[in-house]
Amino acid sequence: MSPVDPGPPAQQAPPPGAERAGTQRAGASLGRDAWRRLCRDPVAVVGAVLVLVFVAVALLAPVLAPYGPTDTPGKDVVTPTNVPGPSSEYWLGLDNLGRDELSRILHGARQSLVVGVVSLLFGALTGSAIGLVAGSFGGWVDNLVMRLMDVMLAVPGLLFAIGLAALLGHSLTSVMIAVGTVNVPVFARLLRGSMLTQRSADYAMAITSLGVRRRALIWHHVLPNSLSPVIVQGTLTLATAIIDAAGLAFLGLSGTDPAVPEWGRMLAETQRFLSSAPHLAIFPGLAIVLAALGFTLLGESLREALDPTYRR
Amino acid sequence: MRPARPARAVRPTCPARSERPPSHGGGTVLRFVARRLAQLVPILLGLSLLLFFWVRSLPGGPAAALLGERATPEKVAQINRLYGMDRPLWEQYLDFLGRALRLDLGVSRMTERPVTEELLSRFPATVELAIVAIVFAVGIGVPLGYLAARRHLTWVDNLAVAGSLVGVAIPVFFLGFLLKYLFAVRLGWLPPDGRQSPRLFVDHPTGFYVLDGLLRGDPASSWDALRHLVLPGIALGTIPLAIITRITRASVLDVLHKDYVRTAEAKGLTRTLVSRRHVLRNALLPVLTVTGLQVGLLLSGAVLTETVFAFPGVGSFLVDAIAARDYAVIQGFILVIAVIVVTVNLLVDAGYGLIDPRVRLR
């Protein structure tokens, strides 16, 4: 369920001299150029700050959290009709079992980060490997592999993940595999498409005419030049992976261990307290939004920085 | 004396019949649609294979899934014999394909009624919800995207871009919670859940509550059903709204820089005329495609939205099926949704070809 690329808008051709100078500069320091553009973009800075805070919270949760995820410091205060909201003692309030909401949200960041990163790595590595095979061999291999990817793409992402998670059993591992698998065809198509464009570029033809072997052409030239859309997609996929994993947890498809707080499940479990204790839904929900927003903003800025023809 | 103008130099020569591009007549359109339909067949066959093996990969096999906690080796063997699951795989697959083509998707373990019947009875609710969501997304997204492009780099544009970035980062179920809490629980403006107020329970010949009210000449009932659709419709339509706004904005910006728009403006056409005839006509083509692509997103998002709003559509039925491990329902639901998604994509593709002759010629 990633946002669709609106495509590059029209741009005017630069004068020939400027183009040559630009190519030389870009060739020498494309990465540095992209980095400079990224640092100057306020959207990227906001995204990077959100991502850094999210990662820091996830890594330091046991140090930052005032209580453990299963501790019930407020069990004597909480009654079925009284679930206290934010206070000076419990900054984000208590949950229906008397657990500290802030501590559970901080610990929940760990789960979201792990699910996001593992499912992204699984989806991106498998998908890219498939895309690499299709893009390198072409012909019937490409045709067969890409038709298989088309079949996977025919099922909406969340439904595919639901089917797979239901098959694998209710656990965090199932959620990671399910969310990762949904992204396999996305990365496969992306890398294959990017490789096909690079292979038909003039430089690839020039290298081939110099007698360089196909394997060297692909590994040393085509593949490195095809990776930037994959990196951008990877950042954006982290956002959708966090949202999808929360969605699966919301539907009860993740694990049920209370020691492992998950933002999606925390939201689902508090539905019946909506009128009396809305903070139980609002804070985990905001945590998901901020984490997903960080990766979305960073991914969009990265796309713009790596591809100057793309403009938001 | 004026020199004689060589007539052949300015009049374009008529290309030979073989060099002409194909005609835009009905034959081309039919060929175009037939070609797209043919591309659908391998995808649907692949999908049926995927779902066939999905059921066979279930822990303990389909018989154990069907029996649930009651599964014993004897009962499993009995079910396998009864449903022909002891036959060769290819024979079972052909049987599955035949039944799927006859819309026989098995029996639900939860309700012990045919899955097709269960899905059909709940489908109108989800379709009504999806229509409200898409009307909301297109109705706001297209004007907002257009306005953002026309006011490029102003506060309107920045707000539209920021809104669309936040829109894709909000999970449907969380937005549903917020809307429900604010507009139903706190303000009491709209109903918090369900499809219709309990006091209005009447028969529904079509299953589309808004339509049924109008057919019965009971506008109050239609209004009540519509009020129940507002909050879930907004929750479901927000991600498509964000995407449609971005696509419209990017597409309009792209077209505004085209030479033909500059020419139209240079020859003195009014801004309204240029916008209607030249900008919108061309810019809305990608928007049409993207709107079509939202159908999959809407139908899968409905699973979460219907759960939050206790809306009795196919989505909430799927959630019940997941909890009860009713695999026949999950399988049937995924198959039906996938068929709808690929069919809608085909229709959008064909529609695009009909509207834009350049697509047909490729």
PDB file of N, CA and C in Angstrom, chain A residues 206-260:
ATOM      1  N   ALA A 206      27.896   1.083 -24.742  1.00  0.00           N
ATOM      2  CA  ALA A 206      29.310   1.379 -24.967  1.00  0.00           C
ATOM      3  C   ALA A 206      30.186   0.329 -24.278  1.00  0.00           C
ATOM      4  N   ILE A 207      29.814  -0.030 -23.061  1.00  0.00           N
ATOM      5  CA  ILE A 207      30.608  -1.019 -22.312  1.00  0.00           C
ATOM      6  C   ILE A 207      30.547  -2.378 -23.012  1.00  0.00           C
ATOM      7  N   THR A 208      29.319  -2.736 -23.480  1.00  0.00           N
ATOM      8  CA  THR A 208      29.160  -4.012 -24.186  1.00  0.00           C
ATOM      9  C   THR A 208      30.017  -4.012 -25.453  1.00  0.00           C
ATOM     10  N   SER A 209      30.018  -2.891 -26.175  1.00  0.00           N
ATOM     11  CA  SER A 209      30.768  -2.850 -27.439  1.00  0.00           C
ATOM     12  C   SER A 209      32.275  -2.891 -27.185  1.00  0.00           C
ATOM     13  N   LEU A 210      32.695  -2.567 -25.955  1.00  0.00           N
ATOM     14  CA  LEU A 210      34.126  -2.671 -25.623  1.00  0.00           C
ATOM     15  C   LEU A 210      34.520  -4.119 -25.319  1.00  0.00           C
ATOM     16  N   GLY A 211      33.522  -4.991 -25.294  1.00  0.00           N
ATOM     17  CA  GLY A 211      33.806  -6.410 -25.099  1.00  0.00           C
ATOM     18  C   GLY A 211      33.712  -6.867 -23.652  1.00  0.00           C
ATOM     19  N   VAL A 212      33.132  -6.037 -22.772  1.00  0.00           N
ATOM     20  CA  VAL A 212      32.987  -6.440 -21.359  1.00  0.00           C
ATOM     21  C   VAL A 212      31.909  -7.524 -21.275  1.00  0.00           C
ATOM     22  N   ARG A 213      32.147  -8.537 -20.442  1.00  0.00           N
ATOM     23  CA  ARG A 213      31.192  -9.638 -20.332  1.00  0.00           C
ATOM     24  C   ARG A 213      29.902  -9.178 -19.642  1.00  0.00           C
ATOM     25  N   ARG A 214      28.808  -9.949 -19.900  1.00  0.00           N
ATOM     26  CA  ARG A 214      27.501  -9.566 -19.365  1.00  0.00           C
ATOM     27  C   ARG A 214      27.518  -9.517 -17.836  1.00  0.00           C
ATOM     28  N   ARG A 215      28.188 -10.520 -17.221  1.00  0.00           N
ATOM     29  CA  ARG A 215      28.184 -10.582 -15.761  1.00  0.00           C
ATOM     30  C   ARG A 215      28.849  -9.326 -15.161  1.00  0.00           C
ATOM     31  N   ALA A 216      29.995  -8.948 -15.740  1.00  0.00           N
ATOM     32  CA  ALA A 216      30.706  -7.764 -15.244  1.00  0.00           C
ATOM     33  C   ALA A 216      29.870  -6.509 -15.470  1.00  0.00           C
ATOM     34  N   LEU A 217      29.227  -6.442 -16.634  1.00  0.00           N
ATOM     35  CA  LEU A 217      28.379  -5.279 -16.943  1.00  0.00           C
ATOM     36  C   LEU A 217      27.284  -5.125 -15.886  1.00  0.00           C
ATOM     37  N   ILE A 218      26.639  -6.273 -15.575  1.00  0.00           N
ATOM     38  CA  ILE A 218      25.519  -6.217 -14.623  1.00  0.00           C
ATOM     39  C   ILE A 218      26.000  -5.900 -13.206  1.00  0.00           C
ATOM     40  N   TRP A 219      27.024  -6.613 -12.731  1.00  0.00           N
ATOM     41  CA  TRP A 219      27.459  -6.444 -11.339  1.00  0.00           C
ATOM     42  C   TRP A 219      28.155  -5.111 -11.084  1.00  0.00           C
ATOM     43  N   HIS A 220      28.986  -4.666 -12.062  1.00  0.00           N
ATOM     44  CA  HIS A 220      29.789  -3.463 -11.802  1.00  0.00           C
ATOM     45  C   HIS A 220      29.159  -2.178 -12.312  1.00  0.00           C
ATOM     46  N   HIS A 221      28.198  -2.273 -13.238  1.00  0.00           N
ATOM     47  CA  HIS A 221      27.654  -1.040 -13.816  1.00  0.00           C
ATOM     48  C   HIS A 221      26.138  -0.932 -13.669  1.00  0.00           C
ATOM     49  N   VAL A 222      25.421  -1.940 -14.210  1.00  0.00           N
ATOM     50  CA  VAL A 222      23.954  -1.837 -14.241  1.00  0.00           C
ATOM     51  C   VAL A 222      23.368  -1.882 -12.822  1.00  0.00           C
ATOM     52  N   LEU A 223      23.774  -2.862 -12.018  1.00  0.00           N
ATOM     53  CA  LEU A 223      23.198  -3.018 -10.678  1.00  0.00           C
ATOM     54  C   LEU A 223      23.465  -1.800  -9.779  1.00  0.00           C
ATOM     55  N   PRO A 224      24.721  -1.338  -9.664  1.00  0.00           N
ATOM     56  CA  PRO A 224      24.931  -0.166  -8.793  1.00  0.00           C
ATOM     57  C   PRO A 224      24.118   1.054  -9.230  1.00  0.00           C
ATOM     58  N   ASN A 225      23.933   1.202 -10.548  1.00  0.00           N
ATOM     59  CA  ASN A 225      23.167   2.358 -11.028  1.00  0.00           C
ATOM     60  C   ASN A 225      21.662   2.180 -10.852  1.00  0.00           C
ATOM     61  N   SER A 226      21.216   0.932 -10.608  1.00  0.00           N
ATOM     62  CA  SER A 226      19.777   0.672 -10.498  1.00  0.00           C
ATOM     63  C   SER A 226      19.298   0.713  -9.057  1.00  0.00           C
ATOM     64  N   LEU A 227      20.227   0.887  -8.116  1.00  0.00           N
ATOM     65  CA  LEU A 227      19.848   0.696  -6.709  1.00  0.00           C
ATOM     66  C   LEU A 227      19.137   1.883  -6.051  1.00  0.00           C
ATOM     67  N   SER A 228      19.301   3.098  -6.601  1.00  0.00           N
ATOM     68  CA  SER A 228      18.727   4.233  -5.852  1.00  0.00           C
ATOM     69  C   SER A 228      17.207   4.146  -5.705  1.00  0.00           C
ATOM     70  N   PRO A 229      16.418   3.735  -6.745  1.00  0.00           N
ATOM     71  CA  PRO A 229      14.980   3.601  -6.477  1.00  0.00           C
ATOM     72  C   PRO A 229      14.675   2.547  -5.417  1.00  0.00           C
ATOM     73  N   VAL A 230      15.533   1.527  -5.326  1.00  0.00           N
ATOM     74  CA  VAL A 230      15.304   0.469  -4.326  1.00  0.00           C
ATOM     75  C   VAL A 230      15.520   1.033  -2.917  1.00  0.00           C
ATOM     76  N   ILE A 231      16.537   1.893  -2.774  1.00  0.00           N
ATOM     77  CA  ILE A 231      16.816   2.496  -1.461  1.00  0.00           C
ATOM     78  C   ILE A 231      15.638   3.392  -1.052  1.00  0.00           C
ATOM     79  N   VAL A 232      15.150   4.180  -1.996  1.00  0.00           N
ATOM     80  CA  VAL A 232      14.018   5.065  -1.714  1.00  0.00           C
ATOM     81  C   VAL A 232      12.799   4.240  -1.320  1.00  0.00           C
ATOM     82  N   GLN A 233      12.510   3.198  -2.120  1.00  0.00           N
ATOM     83  CA  GLN A 233      11.355   2.348  -1.836  1.00  0.00           C
ATOM     84  C   GLN A 233      11.501   1.676  -0.476  1.00  0.00           C
ATOM     85  N   GLY A 234      12.736   1.302  -0.135  1.00  0.00           N
ATOM     86  CA  GLY A 234      12.993   0.666   1.151  1.00  0.00           C
ATOM     87  C   GLY A 234      12.583   1.571   2.299  1.00  0.00           C
ATOM     88  N   THR A 235      12.935   2.858   2.207  1.00  0.00           N
ATOM     89  CA  THR A 235      12.582   3.801   3.272  1.00  0.00           C
ATOM     90  C   THR A 235      11.065   3.963   3.366  1.00  0.00           C
ATOM     91  N   LEU A 236      10.416   4.079   2.193  1.00  0.00           N
ATOM     92  CA  LEU A 236       8.956   4.232   2.205  1.00  0.00           C
ATOM     93  C   LEU A 236       8.283   2.958   2.700  1.00  0.00           C
ATOM     94  N   THR A 237       8.887   1.799   2.358  1.00  0.00           N
ATOM     95  CA  THR A 237       8.298   0.517   2.760  1.00  0.00           C
ATOM     96  C   THR A 237       8.340   0.342   4.273  1.00  0.00           C
ATOM     97  N   LEU A 238       9.367   0.915   4.921  1.00  0.00           N
ATOM     98  CA  LEU A 238       9.418   0.815   6.382  1.00  0.00           C
ATOM     99  C   LEU A 238       8.165   1.429   6.999  1.00  0.00           C
ATOM    100  N   ALA A 239       7.703   2.541   6.416  1.00  0.00           N
ATOM    101  CA  ALA A 239       6.488   3.189   6.916  1.00  0.00           C
ATOM    102  C   ALA A 239       5.287   2.269   6.734  1.00  0.00           C
ATOM    103  N   THR A 240       5.122   1.726   5.523  1.00  0.00           N
ATOM    104  CA  THR A 240       3.949   0.874   5.288  1.00  0.00           C
ATOM    105  C   THR A 240       4.054  -0.428   6.077  1.00  0.00           C
ATOM    106  N   ALA A 241       5.300  -0.915   6.282  1.00  0.00           N
ATOM    107  CA  ALA A 241       5.470  -2.161   7.047  1.00  0.00           C
ATOM    108  C   ALA A 241       5.012  -1.951   8.489  1.00  0.00           C
ATOM    109  N   ILE A 242       5.351  -0.783   9.057  1.00  0.00           N
ATOM    110  CA  ILE A 242       4.932  -0.496  10.444  1.00  0.00           C
ATOM    111  C   ILE A 242       3.400  -0.411  10.513  1.00  0.00           C
ATOM    112  N   ILE A 243       2.795   0.245   9.511  1.00  0.00           N
ATOM    113  CA  ILE A 243       1.328   0.384   9.502  1.00  0.00           C
ATOM    114  C   ILE A 243       0.661  -0.974   9.274  1.00  0.00           C
ATOM    115  N   ASP A 244       1.171  -1.748   8.311  1.00  0.00           N
ATOM    116  CA  ASP A 244       0.571  -3.057   8.023  1.00  0.00           C
ATOM    117  C   ASP A 244       0.707  -4.008   9.215  1.00  0.00           C
ATOM    118  N   ALA A 245       1.903  -3.989   9.850  1.00  0.00           N
ATOM    119  CA  ALA A 245       2.104  -4.872  11.012  1.00  0.00           C
ATOM    120  C   ALA A 245       1.142  -4.480  12.131  1.00  0.00           C
ATOM    121  N   ALA A 246       0.945  -3.163  12.312  1.00  0.00           N
ATOM    122  CA  ALA A 246      -0.011  -2.714  13.334  1.00  0.00           C
ATOM    123  C   ALA A 246      -1.420  -3.164  12.963  1.00  0.00           C
ATOM    124  N   GLY A 247      -1.736  -3.132  11.654  1.00  0.00           N
ATOM    125  CA  GLY A 247      -3.047  -3.578  11.178  1.00  0.00           C
ATOM    126  C   GLY A 247      -3.266  -5.054  11.467  1.00  0.00           C
ATOM    127  N   LEU A 248      -2.237  -5.882  11.215  1.00  0.00           N
ATOM    128  CA  LEU A 248      -2.366  -7.317  11.476  1.00  0.00           C
ATOM    129  C   LEU A 248      -2.511  -7.567  12.982  1.00  0.00           C
ATOM    130  N   ALA A 249      -1.741  -6.814  13.782  1.00  0.00           N
ATOM    131  CA  ALA A 249      -1.851  -6.957  15.239  1.00  0.00           C
ATOM    132  C   ALA A 249      -3.246  -6.526  15.690  1.00  0.00           C
ATOM    133  N   PHE A 250      -3.769  -5.480  15.054  1.00  0.00           N
ATOM    134  CA  PHE A 250      -5.114  -4.982  15.369  1.00  0.00           C
ATOM    135  C   PHE A 250      -6.155  -6.065  15.106  1.00  0.00           C
ATOM    136  N   LEU A 251      -5.913  -6.866  14.048  1.00  0.00           N
ATOM    137  CA  LEU A 251      -6.855  -7.936  13.706  1.00  0.00           C
ATOM    138  C   LEU A 251      -6.610  -9.199  14.537  1.00  0.00           C
ATOM    139  N   GLY A 252      -5.633  -9.142  15.430  1.00  0.00           N
ATOM    140  CA  GLY A 252      -5.372 -10.282  16.306  1.00  0.00           C
ATOM    141  C   GLY A 252      -4.511 -11.351  15.679  1.00  0.00           C
ATOM    142  N   LEU A 253      -3.722 -10.982  14.656  1.00  0.00           N
ATOM    143  CA  LEU A 253      -2.907 -11.995  13.989  1.00  0.00           C
ATOM    144  C   LEU A 253      -1.475 -12.067  14.513  1.00  0.00           C
ATOM    145  N   SER A 254      -1.103 -11.181  15.433  1.00  0.00           N
ATOM    146  CA  SER A 254       0.261 -11.260  15.969  1.00  0.00           C
ATOM    147  C   SER A 254       0.231 -12.085  17.249  1.00  0.00           C
ATOM    148  N   GLY A 255       1.342 -12.111  17.955  1.00  0.00           N
ATOM    149  CA  GLY A 255       1.411 -12.908  19.176  1.00  0.00           C
ATOM    150  C   GLY A 255       0.522 -12.321  20.270  1.00  0.00           C
ATOM    151  N   THR A 256       0.334 -13.079  21.342  1.00  0.00           N
ATOM    152  CA  THR A 256      -0.550 -12.593  22.409  1.00  0.00           C
ATOM    153  C   THR A 256       0.190 -12.430  23.730  1.00  0.00           C
ATOM    154  N   ASP A 257       1.543 -12.436  23.670  1.00  0.00           N
ATOM    155  CA  ASP A 257       2.334 -12.332  24.886  1.00  0.00           C
ATOM    156  C   ASP A 257       2.215 -10.917  25.479  1.00  0.00           C
ATOM    157  N   PRO A 258       1.696 -10.776  26.717  1.00  0.00           N
ATOM    158  CA  PRO A 258       1.532  -9.430  27.279  1.00  0.00           C
ATOM    159  C   PRO A 258       2.857  -8.729  27.556  1.00  0.00           C
ATOM    160  N   ALA A 259       3.949  -9.510  27.624  1.00  0.00           N
ATOM    161  CA  ALA A 259       5.261  -8.902  27.867  1.00  0.00           C
ATOM    162  C   ALA A 259       5.791  -8.210  26.614  1.00  0.00           C
ATOM    163  N   VAL A 260       5.142  -8.472  25.483  1.00  0.00           N
ATOM    164  CA  VAL A 260       5.569  -7.859  24.221  1.00  0.00           C
ATOM    165  C   VAL A 260       4.490  -6.873  23.769  1.00  0.00           C
TER     166      VAL A 260
END
